[in-house]
CSV table of C-alpha atoms and ligand atoms in Angstrom, one decimal:
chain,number,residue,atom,x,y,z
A,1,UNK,CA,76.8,97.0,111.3
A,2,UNK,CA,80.3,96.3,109.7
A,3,UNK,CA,81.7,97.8,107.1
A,4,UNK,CA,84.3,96.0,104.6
A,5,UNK,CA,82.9,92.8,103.3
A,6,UNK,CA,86.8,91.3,103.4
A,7,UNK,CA,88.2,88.8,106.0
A,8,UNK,CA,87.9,91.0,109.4
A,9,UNK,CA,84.3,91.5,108.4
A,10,UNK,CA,83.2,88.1,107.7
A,11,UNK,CA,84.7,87.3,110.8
A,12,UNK,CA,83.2,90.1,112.7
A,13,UNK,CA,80.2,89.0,111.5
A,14,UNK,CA,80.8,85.7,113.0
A,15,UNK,CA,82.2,87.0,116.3
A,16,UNK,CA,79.0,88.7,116.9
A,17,UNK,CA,77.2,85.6,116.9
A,18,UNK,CA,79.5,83.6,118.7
A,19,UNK,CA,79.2,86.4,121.3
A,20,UNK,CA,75.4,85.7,121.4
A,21,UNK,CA,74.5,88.6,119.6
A,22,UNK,CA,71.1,88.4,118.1
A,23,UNK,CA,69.7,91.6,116.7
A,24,UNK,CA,70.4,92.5,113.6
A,25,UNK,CA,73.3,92.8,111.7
A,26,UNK,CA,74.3,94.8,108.1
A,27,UNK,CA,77.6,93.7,106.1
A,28,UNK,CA,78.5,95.9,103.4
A,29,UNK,CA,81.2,95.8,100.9
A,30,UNK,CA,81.8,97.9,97.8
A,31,UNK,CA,83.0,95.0,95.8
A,32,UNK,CA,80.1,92.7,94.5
A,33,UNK,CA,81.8,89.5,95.4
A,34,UNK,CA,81.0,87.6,98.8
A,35,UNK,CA,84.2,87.6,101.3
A,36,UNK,CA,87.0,86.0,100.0
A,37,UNK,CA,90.7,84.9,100.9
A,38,UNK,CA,93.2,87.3,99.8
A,39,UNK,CA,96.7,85.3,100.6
A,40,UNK,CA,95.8,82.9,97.6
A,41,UNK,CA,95.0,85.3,94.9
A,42,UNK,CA,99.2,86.1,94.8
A,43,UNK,CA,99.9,82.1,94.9
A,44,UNK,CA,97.2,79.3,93.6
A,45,UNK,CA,94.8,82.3,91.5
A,46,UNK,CA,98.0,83.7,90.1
A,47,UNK,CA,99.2,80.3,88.8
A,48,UNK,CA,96.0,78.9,87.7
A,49,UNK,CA,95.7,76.2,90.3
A,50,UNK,CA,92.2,78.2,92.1
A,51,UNK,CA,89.7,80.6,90.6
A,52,UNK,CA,87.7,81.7,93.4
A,53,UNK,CA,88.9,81.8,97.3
A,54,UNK,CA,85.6,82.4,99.1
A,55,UNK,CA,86.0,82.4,103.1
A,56,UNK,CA,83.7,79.4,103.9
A,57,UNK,CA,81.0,81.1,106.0
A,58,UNK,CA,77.6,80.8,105.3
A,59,UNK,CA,75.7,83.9,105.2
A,60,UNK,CA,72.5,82.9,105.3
A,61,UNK,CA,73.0,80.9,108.4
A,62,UNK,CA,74.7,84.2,110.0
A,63,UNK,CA,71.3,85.8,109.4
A,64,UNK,CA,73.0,88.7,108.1
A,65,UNK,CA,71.9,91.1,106.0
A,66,UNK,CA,74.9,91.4,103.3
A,67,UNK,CA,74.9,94.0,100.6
A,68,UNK,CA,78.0,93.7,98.3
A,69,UNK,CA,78.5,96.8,95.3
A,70,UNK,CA,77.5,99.2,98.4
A,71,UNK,CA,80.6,101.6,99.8
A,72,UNK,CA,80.6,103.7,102.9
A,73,UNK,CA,81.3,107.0,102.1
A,74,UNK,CA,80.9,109.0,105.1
A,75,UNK,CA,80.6,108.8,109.1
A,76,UNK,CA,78.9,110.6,112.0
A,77,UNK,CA,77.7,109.4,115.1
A,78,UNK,CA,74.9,106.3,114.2
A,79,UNK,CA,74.9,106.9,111.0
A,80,UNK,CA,77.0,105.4,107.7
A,81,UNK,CA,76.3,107.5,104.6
A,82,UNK,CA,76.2,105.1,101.5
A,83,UNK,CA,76.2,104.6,98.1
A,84,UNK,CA,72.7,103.7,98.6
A,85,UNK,CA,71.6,106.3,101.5
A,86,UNK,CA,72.0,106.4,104.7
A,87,UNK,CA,72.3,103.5,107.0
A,88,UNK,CA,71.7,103.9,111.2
A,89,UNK,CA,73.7,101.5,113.5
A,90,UNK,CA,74.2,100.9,117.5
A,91,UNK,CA,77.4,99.4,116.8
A,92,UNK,CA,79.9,99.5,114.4
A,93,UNK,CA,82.8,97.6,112.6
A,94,UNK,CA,85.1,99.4,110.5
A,95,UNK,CA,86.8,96.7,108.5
A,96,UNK,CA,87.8,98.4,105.0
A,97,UNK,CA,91.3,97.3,104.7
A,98,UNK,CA,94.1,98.7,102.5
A,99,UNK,CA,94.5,99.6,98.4
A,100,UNK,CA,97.4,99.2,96.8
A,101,UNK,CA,99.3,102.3,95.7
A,102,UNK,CA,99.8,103.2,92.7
A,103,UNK,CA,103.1,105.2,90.8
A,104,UNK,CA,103.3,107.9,88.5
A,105,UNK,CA,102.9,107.9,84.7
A,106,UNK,CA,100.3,107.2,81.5
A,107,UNK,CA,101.1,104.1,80.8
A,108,UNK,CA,99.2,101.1,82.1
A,109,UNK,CA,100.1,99.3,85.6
A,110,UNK,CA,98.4,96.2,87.2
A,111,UNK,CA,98.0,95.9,90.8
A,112,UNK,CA,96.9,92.9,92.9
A,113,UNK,CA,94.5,93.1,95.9
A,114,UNK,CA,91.1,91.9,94.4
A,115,UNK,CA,89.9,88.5,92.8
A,116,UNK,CA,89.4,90.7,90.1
A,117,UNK,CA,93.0,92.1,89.8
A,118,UNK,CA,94.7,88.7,90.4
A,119,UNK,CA,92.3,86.9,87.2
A,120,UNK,CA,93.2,90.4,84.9
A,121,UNK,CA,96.7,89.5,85.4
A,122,UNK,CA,96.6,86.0,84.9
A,123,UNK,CA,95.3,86.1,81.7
A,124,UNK,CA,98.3,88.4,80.9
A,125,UNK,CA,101.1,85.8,82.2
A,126,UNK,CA,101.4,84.1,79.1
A,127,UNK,CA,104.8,82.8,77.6
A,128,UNK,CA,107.5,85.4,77.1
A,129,UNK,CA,105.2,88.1,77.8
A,130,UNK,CA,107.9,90.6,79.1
A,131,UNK,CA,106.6,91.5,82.7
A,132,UNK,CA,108.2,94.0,85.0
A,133,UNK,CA,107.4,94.1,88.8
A,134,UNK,CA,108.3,97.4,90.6
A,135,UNK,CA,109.2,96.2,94.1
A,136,UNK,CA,110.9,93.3,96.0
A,137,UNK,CA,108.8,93.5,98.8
A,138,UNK,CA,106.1,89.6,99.4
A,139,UNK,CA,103.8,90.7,96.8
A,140,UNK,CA,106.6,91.2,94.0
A,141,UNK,CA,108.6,88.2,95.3
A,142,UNK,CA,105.2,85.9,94.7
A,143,UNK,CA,104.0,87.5,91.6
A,144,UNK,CA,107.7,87.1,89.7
A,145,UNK,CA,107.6,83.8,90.7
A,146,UNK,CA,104.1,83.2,89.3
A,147,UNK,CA,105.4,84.8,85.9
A,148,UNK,CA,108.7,82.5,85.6
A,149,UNK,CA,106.2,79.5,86.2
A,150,UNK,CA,103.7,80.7,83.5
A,151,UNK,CA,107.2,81.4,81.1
A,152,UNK,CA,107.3,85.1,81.2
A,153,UNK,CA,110.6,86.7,81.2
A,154,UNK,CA,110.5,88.4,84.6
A,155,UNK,CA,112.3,91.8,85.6
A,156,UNK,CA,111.8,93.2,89.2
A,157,UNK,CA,112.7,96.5,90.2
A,158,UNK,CA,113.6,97.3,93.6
A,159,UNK,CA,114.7,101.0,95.0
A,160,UNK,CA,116.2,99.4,98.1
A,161,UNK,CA,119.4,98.0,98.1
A,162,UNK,CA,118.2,94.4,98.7
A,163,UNK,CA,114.8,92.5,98.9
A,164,UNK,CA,112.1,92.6,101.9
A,165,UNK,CA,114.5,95.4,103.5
A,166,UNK,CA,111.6,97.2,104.7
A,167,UNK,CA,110.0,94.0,106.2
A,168,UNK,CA,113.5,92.3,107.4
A,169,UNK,CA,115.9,94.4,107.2
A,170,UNK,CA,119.5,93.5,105.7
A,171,UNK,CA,118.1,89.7,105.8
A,172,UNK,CA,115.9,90.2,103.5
A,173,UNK,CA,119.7,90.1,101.5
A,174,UNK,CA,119.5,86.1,101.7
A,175,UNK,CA,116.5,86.1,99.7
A,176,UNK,CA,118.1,87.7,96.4
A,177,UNK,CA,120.0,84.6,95.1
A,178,UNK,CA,116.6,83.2,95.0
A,179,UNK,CA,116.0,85.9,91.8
A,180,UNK,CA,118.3,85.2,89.8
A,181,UNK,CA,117.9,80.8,90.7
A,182,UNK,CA,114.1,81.4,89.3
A,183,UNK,CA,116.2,83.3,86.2
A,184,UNK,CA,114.3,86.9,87.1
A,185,UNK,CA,116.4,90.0,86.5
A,186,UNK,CA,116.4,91.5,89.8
A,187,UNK,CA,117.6,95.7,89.9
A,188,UNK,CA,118.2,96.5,93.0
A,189,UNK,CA,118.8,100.0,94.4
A,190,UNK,CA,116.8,102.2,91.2
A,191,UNK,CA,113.7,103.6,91.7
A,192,UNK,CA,111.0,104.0,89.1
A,193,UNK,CA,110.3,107.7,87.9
A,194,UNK,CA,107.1,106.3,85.8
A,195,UNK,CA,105.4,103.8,84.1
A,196,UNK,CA,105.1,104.4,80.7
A,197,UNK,CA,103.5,102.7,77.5
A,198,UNK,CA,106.3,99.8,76.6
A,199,UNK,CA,107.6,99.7,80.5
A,200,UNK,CA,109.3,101.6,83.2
A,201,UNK,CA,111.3,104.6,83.0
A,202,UNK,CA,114.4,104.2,86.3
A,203,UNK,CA,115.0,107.3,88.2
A,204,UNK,CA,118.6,106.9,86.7
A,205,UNK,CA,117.5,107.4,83.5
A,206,UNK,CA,117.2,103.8,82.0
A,207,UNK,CA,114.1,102.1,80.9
A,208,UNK,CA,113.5,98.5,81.2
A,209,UNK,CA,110.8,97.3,78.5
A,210,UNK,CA,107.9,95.3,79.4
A,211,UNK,CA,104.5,93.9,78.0
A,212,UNK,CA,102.9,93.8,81.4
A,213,UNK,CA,103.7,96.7,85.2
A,214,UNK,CA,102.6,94.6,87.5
A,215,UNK,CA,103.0,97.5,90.8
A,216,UNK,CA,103.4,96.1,94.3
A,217,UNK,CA,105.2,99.1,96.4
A,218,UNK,CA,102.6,98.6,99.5
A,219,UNK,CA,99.2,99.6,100.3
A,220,UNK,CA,97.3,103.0,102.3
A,221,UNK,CA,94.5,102.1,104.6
A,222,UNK,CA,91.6,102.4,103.0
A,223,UNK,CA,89.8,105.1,105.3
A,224,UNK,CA,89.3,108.1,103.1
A,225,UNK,CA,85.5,107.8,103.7
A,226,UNK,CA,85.9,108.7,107.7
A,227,UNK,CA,87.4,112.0,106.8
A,228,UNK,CA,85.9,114.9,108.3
A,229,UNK,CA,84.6,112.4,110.7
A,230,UNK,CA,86.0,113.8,113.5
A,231,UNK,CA,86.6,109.8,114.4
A,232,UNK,CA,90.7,109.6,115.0
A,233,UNK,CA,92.8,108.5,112.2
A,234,UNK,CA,96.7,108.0,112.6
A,235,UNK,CA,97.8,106.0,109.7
A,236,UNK,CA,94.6,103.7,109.7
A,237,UNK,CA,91.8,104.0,112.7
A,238,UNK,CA,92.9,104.7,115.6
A,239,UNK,CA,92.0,101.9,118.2
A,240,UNK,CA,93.1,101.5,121.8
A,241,UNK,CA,94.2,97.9,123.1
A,242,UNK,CA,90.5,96.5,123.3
A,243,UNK,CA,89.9,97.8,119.4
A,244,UNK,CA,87.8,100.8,120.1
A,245,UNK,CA,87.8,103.8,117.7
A,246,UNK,CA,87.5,107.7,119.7
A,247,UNK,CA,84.1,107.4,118.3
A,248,UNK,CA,81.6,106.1,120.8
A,249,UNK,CA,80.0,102.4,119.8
A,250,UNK,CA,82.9,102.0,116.7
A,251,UNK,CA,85.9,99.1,116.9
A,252,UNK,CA,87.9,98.4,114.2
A,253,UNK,CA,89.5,95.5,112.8
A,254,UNK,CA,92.0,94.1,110.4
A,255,UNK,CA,94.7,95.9,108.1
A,256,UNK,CA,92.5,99.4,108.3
A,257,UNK,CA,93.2,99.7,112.6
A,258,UNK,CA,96.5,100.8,114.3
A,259,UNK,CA,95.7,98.9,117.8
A,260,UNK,CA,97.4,100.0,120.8
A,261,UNK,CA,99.7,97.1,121.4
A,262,UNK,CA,100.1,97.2,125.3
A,263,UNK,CA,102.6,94.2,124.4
A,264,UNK,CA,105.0,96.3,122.0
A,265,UNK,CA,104.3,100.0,124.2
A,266,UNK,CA,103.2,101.1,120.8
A,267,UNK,CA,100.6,101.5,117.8
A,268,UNK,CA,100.6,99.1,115.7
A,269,UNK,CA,99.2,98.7,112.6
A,270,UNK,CA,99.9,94.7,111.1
A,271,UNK,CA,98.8,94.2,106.8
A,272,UNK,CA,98.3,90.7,107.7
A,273,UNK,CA,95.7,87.6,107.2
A,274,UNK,CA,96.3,86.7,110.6
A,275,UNK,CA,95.3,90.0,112.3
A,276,UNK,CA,92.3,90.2,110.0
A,277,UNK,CA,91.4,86.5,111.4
A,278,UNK,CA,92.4,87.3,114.8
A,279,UNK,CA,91.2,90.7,115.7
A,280,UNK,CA,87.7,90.5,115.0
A,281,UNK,CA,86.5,88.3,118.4
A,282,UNK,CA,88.2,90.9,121.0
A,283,UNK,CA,86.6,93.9,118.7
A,284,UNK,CA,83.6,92.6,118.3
A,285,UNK,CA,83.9,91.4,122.4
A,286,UNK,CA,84.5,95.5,122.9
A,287,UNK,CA,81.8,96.4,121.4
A,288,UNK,CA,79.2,93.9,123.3
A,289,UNK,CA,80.8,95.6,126.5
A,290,UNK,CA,82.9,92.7,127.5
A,291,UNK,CA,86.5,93.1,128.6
A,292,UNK,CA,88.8,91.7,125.3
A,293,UNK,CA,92.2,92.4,125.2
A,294,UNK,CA,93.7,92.1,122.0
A,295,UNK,CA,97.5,91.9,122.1
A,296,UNK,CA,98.8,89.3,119.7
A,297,UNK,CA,102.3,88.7,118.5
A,298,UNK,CA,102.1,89.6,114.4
A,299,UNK,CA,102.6,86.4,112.5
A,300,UNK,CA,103.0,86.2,108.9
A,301,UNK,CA,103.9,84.0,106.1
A,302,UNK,CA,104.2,84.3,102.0
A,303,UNK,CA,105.6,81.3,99.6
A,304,UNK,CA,108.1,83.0,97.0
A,305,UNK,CA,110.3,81.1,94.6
A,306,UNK,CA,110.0,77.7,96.5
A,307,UNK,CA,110.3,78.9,99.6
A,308,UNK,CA,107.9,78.4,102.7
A,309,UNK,CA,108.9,82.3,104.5
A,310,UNK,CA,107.7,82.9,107.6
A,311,UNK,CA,108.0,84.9,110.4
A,312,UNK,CA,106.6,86.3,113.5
A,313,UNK,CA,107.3,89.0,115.9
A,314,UNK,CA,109.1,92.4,115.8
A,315,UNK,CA,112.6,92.9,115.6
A,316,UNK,CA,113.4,96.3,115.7
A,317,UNK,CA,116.4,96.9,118.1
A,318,UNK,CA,117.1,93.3,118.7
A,319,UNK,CA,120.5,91.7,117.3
A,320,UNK,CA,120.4,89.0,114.9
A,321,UNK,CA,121.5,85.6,115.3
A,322,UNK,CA,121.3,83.4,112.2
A,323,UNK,CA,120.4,79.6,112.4
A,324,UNK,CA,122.0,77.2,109.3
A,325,UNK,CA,123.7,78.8,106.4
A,326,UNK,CA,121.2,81.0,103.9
A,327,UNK,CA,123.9,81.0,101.2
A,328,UNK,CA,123.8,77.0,101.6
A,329,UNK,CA,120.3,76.9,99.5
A,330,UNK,CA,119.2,74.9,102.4
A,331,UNK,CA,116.7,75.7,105.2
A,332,UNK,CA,117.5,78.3,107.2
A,333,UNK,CA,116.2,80.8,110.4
A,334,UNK,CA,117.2,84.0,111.4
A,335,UNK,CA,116.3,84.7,115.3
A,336,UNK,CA,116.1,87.9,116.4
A,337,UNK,CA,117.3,88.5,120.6
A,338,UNK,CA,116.2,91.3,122.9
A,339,UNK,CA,118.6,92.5,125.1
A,340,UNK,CA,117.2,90.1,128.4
A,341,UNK,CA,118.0,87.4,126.2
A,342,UNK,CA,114.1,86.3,125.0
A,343,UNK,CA,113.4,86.1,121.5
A,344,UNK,CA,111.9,89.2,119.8
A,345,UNK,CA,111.1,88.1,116.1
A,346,UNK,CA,112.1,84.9,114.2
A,347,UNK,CA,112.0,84.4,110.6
A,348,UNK,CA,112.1,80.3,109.2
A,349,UNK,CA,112.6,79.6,105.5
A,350,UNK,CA,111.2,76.2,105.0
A,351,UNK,CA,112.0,75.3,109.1
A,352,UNK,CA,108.2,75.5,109.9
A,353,UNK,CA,109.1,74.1,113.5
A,354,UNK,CA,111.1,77.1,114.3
A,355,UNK,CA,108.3,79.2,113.1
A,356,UNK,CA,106.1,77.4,115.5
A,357,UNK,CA,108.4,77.0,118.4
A,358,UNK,CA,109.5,80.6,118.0
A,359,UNK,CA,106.3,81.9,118.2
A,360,UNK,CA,105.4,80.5,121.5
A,361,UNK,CA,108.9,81.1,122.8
A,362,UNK,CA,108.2,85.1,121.9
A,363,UNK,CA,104.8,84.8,123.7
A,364,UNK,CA,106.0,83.1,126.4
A,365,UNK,CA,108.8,85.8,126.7
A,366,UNK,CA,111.0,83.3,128.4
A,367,UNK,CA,114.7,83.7,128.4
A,368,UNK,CA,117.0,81.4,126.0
A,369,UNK,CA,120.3,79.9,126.1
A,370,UNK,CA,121.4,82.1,122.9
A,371,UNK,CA,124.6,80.4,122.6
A,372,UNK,CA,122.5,77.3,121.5
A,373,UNK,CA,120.8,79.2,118.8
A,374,UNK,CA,122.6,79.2,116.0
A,375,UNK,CA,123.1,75.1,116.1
A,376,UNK,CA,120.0,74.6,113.2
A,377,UNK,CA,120.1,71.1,115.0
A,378,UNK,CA,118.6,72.1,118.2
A,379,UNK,CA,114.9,72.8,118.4
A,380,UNK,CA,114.3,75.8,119.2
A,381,UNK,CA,112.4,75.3,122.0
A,382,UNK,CA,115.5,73.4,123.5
A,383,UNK,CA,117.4,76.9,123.2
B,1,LIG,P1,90.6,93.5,103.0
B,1,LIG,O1,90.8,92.1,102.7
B,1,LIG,O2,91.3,94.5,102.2
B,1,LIG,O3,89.0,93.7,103.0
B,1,LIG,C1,88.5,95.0,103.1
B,1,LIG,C2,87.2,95.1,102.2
B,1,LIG,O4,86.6,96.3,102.5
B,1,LIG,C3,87.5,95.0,100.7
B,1,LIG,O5,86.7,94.1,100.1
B,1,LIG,C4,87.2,96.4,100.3
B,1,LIG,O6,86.7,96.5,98.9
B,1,LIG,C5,86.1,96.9,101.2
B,1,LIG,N1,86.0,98.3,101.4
B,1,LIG,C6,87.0,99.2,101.3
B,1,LIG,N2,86.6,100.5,101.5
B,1,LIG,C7,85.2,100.3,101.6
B,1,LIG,C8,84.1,101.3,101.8
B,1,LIG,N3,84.4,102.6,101.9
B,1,LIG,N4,82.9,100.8,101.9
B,1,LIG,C9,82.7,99.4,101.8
B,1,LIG,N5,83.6,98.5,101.6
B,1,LIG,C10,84.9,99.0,101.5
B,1,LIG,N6,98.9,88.1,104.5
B,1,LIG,C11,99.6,87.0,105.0
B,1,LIG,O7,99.7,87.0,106.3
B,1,LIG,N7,100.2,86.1,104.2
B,1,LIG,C12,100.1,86.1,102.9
B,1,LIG,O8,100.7,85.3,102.2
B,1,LIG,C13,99.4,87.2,102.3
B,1,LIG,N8,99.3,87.3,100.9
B,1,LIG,C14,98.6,88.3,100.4
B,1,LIG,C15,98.5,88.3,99.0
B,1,LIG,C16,97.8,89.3,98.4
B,1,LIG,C17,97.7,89.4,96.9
B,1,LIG,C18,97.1,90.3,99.2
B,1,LIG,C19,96.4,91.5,98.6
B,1,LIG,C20,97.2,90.3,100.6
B,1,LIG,C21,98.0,89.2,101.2
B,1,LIG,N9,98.1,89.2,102.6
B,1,LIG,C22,98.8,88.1,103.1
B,1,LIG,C23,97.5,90.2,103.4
B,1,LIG,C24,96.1,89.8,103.9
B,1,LIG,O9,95.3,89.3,102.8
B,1,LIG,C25,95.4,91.0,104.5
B,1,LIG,O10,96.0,91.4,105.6
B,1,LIG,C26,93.9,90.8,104.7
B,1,LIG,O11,93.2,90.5,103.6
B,1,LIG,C27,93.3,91.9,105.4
B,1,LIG,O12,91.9,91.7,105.6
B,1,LIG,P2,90.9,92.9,105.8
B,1,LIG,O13,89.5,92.3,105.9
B,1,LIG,O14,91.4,93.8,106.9
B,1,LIG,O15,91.0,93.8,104.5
């Protein structure tokens, strides 16, 4: 059975069979629509170039037994409790992902992680419709610059003292010329007390008036339903390297598991389309009894104001070397070097070859020359 009819569980669903497993198999998800693709809803829903981003898997050739509008609501041993009763299982998939958070306040705020949420808001980016975005993390970066395109004047408030700082740390700096290019007002280091009717009230007092709160300050895993479980929970579900949950028979996948990452020496848990894409065929492996590793180097990417932004590893600890000039308005990298001299994380701003050639250099986890690495005119994987 897997529950969470998103990306990791279409794909569970899949790995199963590609595994050879043919018994049965139960998909449920408590929204009504059949698994879709959330990276677009942000980019092509948002700016009216896609209305629907269904995963292209065939259900009925899966043989699997889906039931959308049904949530999980409780755990023990064998046995989902559901919106519609109980359900038994031998196996189980937890794949319920992460929901936005929400701020304080009575006044109305959108939020964008459903088909649903993305078409509500389009149809409120209409010109000079006053929108304000409360963070400058990916999500706010691509929805201000889906409200410039559709003419909406565009103000983004950000408590940190630059963009992406959580993400990138002080690169994420380089990014916030790209604000006020696209002719969005970007705050930067004010937090928002509330969200009232007519806009945002700041922490230091000041409002900022606004037709349309659009909230993207990150997301919780969505994993309420296992409390009382006894199954282990530490920021997500609690998975060792091969995906499997303290509760006998039970994996989990995608951005509701913190995977022991025998790679990093740590838990990780990675909000990302590629996880959700890659982690289902080593859980799913797990559960069949099969020895699956899953140890993956995160990868990411998001498309704000222009920009192809990329980027893959971790960086944490490792010093930063950049590649080409960000204030230049050109392409750029920034390369992140361990202390052995391999490369730990690399970001690339429209340099899609460093992305690529950075990615297998971290896996690889072969020394560089780093003297070569700020030269934008070497390849990387010449460095
Ligand atoms: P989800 O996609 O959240 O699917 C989980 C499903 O489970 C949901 O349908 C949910 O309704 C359902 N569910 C939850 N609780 C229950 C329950 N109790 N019972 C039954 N069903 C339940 N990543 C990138 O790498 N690049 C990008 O550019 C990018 N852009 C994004 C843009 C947006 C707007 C969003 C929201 C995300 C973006 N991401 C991006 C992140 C990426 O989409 C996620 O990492 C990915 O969708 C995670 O897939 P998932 O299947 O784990 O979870």
């Amino acid at each position: 059975m897997v529950v969470g009819a998103g990306l990791a569980g279409v794909r569970s669903v899949e790995a199963l069979r590609a595994h050879g497993y043919g018994g049965a198999i139960t998909l449920i998800g408590e929204e009504p629509h059949r698994p879709y693709d959330r990276p677009p809803l942000s980019k092509a829903v948002l700016m009216g170039q896609a209305d629907s981003t269904l995963v292209d898997s065939d259900l009925d050739v899966l043989r699997v037994d889906f039931r959308p509008g049904v949530a999980a609501k409780g755990l023990r041993e064998g046995v989902v409790e559901t919106t519609e009763g109980e359900l038994a299982y031998d196996g189980l998939v937890i794949a319920t992902g992460a929901s936005p958070i929400r701020l304080r306040g009575e006044g109305p705020q959108h939020v964008l992680r459903t088909i649903d949420d993305a078409l509500t808001l389009r149809a409120r980016l209409t010109p000079q419709t006053r929108v304000a975005v409360v963070g400058a993390g990916w999500i706010g970066a691509e929805v201000a610059t889906a409200a410039r395109k559709a003419g909406c004047p565009v103000t983004v408030v950000e408590a940190a003292g630059h963009p992406l700082e959580a993400a990138l740390g002080p690169v994420g700096a380089h990014t916030a010329p790209w604000y006020d290019q696209a002719g969005v007002d970007l705050r930067l280091g004010v937090a928002v007390a509330s969200v009232d009717h007519g806009g945002l009230t700041l922490a230091d007092g000041s409002a900022v008036e606004a037709d349309v709160v659009v909230t993207g300050v990150g997301v919780r895993p969505s994993v309420g339903w296992l409390a009382g479980s006894g199954i282990e929970l530490v920021d997500g579900v609690a998975v060792d390297e091969h995906l499997r949950a303290s509760m006998p028979g039970v994996v989990a996948v995608g951005d509701c598991a913190a995977w022991w990452s025998r790679r990093y020496g740590r838990r990780l848990r990675v909000e990302h389309w590629d996880t959700a894409l890659g982690a289902p065929d080593a859980a799913v492996a797990s559960l069949l009894g099969e020895e699956a590793l899953y140890d993956p180097v995160p990868y990411f990417w998001s498309e704000q104001f222009g920009h192809m932004v990329q980027y893959a590893g971790r960086h944490e600890g490792a010093r930063l070397v950049l590649r080409g000039d960000p204030a230049g308005g050109g392409r750029w990298a920034a390369c992140w070097v361990s202390g052995d001299d391999t490369l730990a994380a690399v970001l690339a701003v429209d340099r899609p070859r460093d992305l690529l050639q950075g990615r297998r250099l971290i896996e690889g986890g072969q020394r560089i020359d780093v003297d070569r690495l700020p030269d934008p005119a070497i390849a990387l994987r010449d460095c």
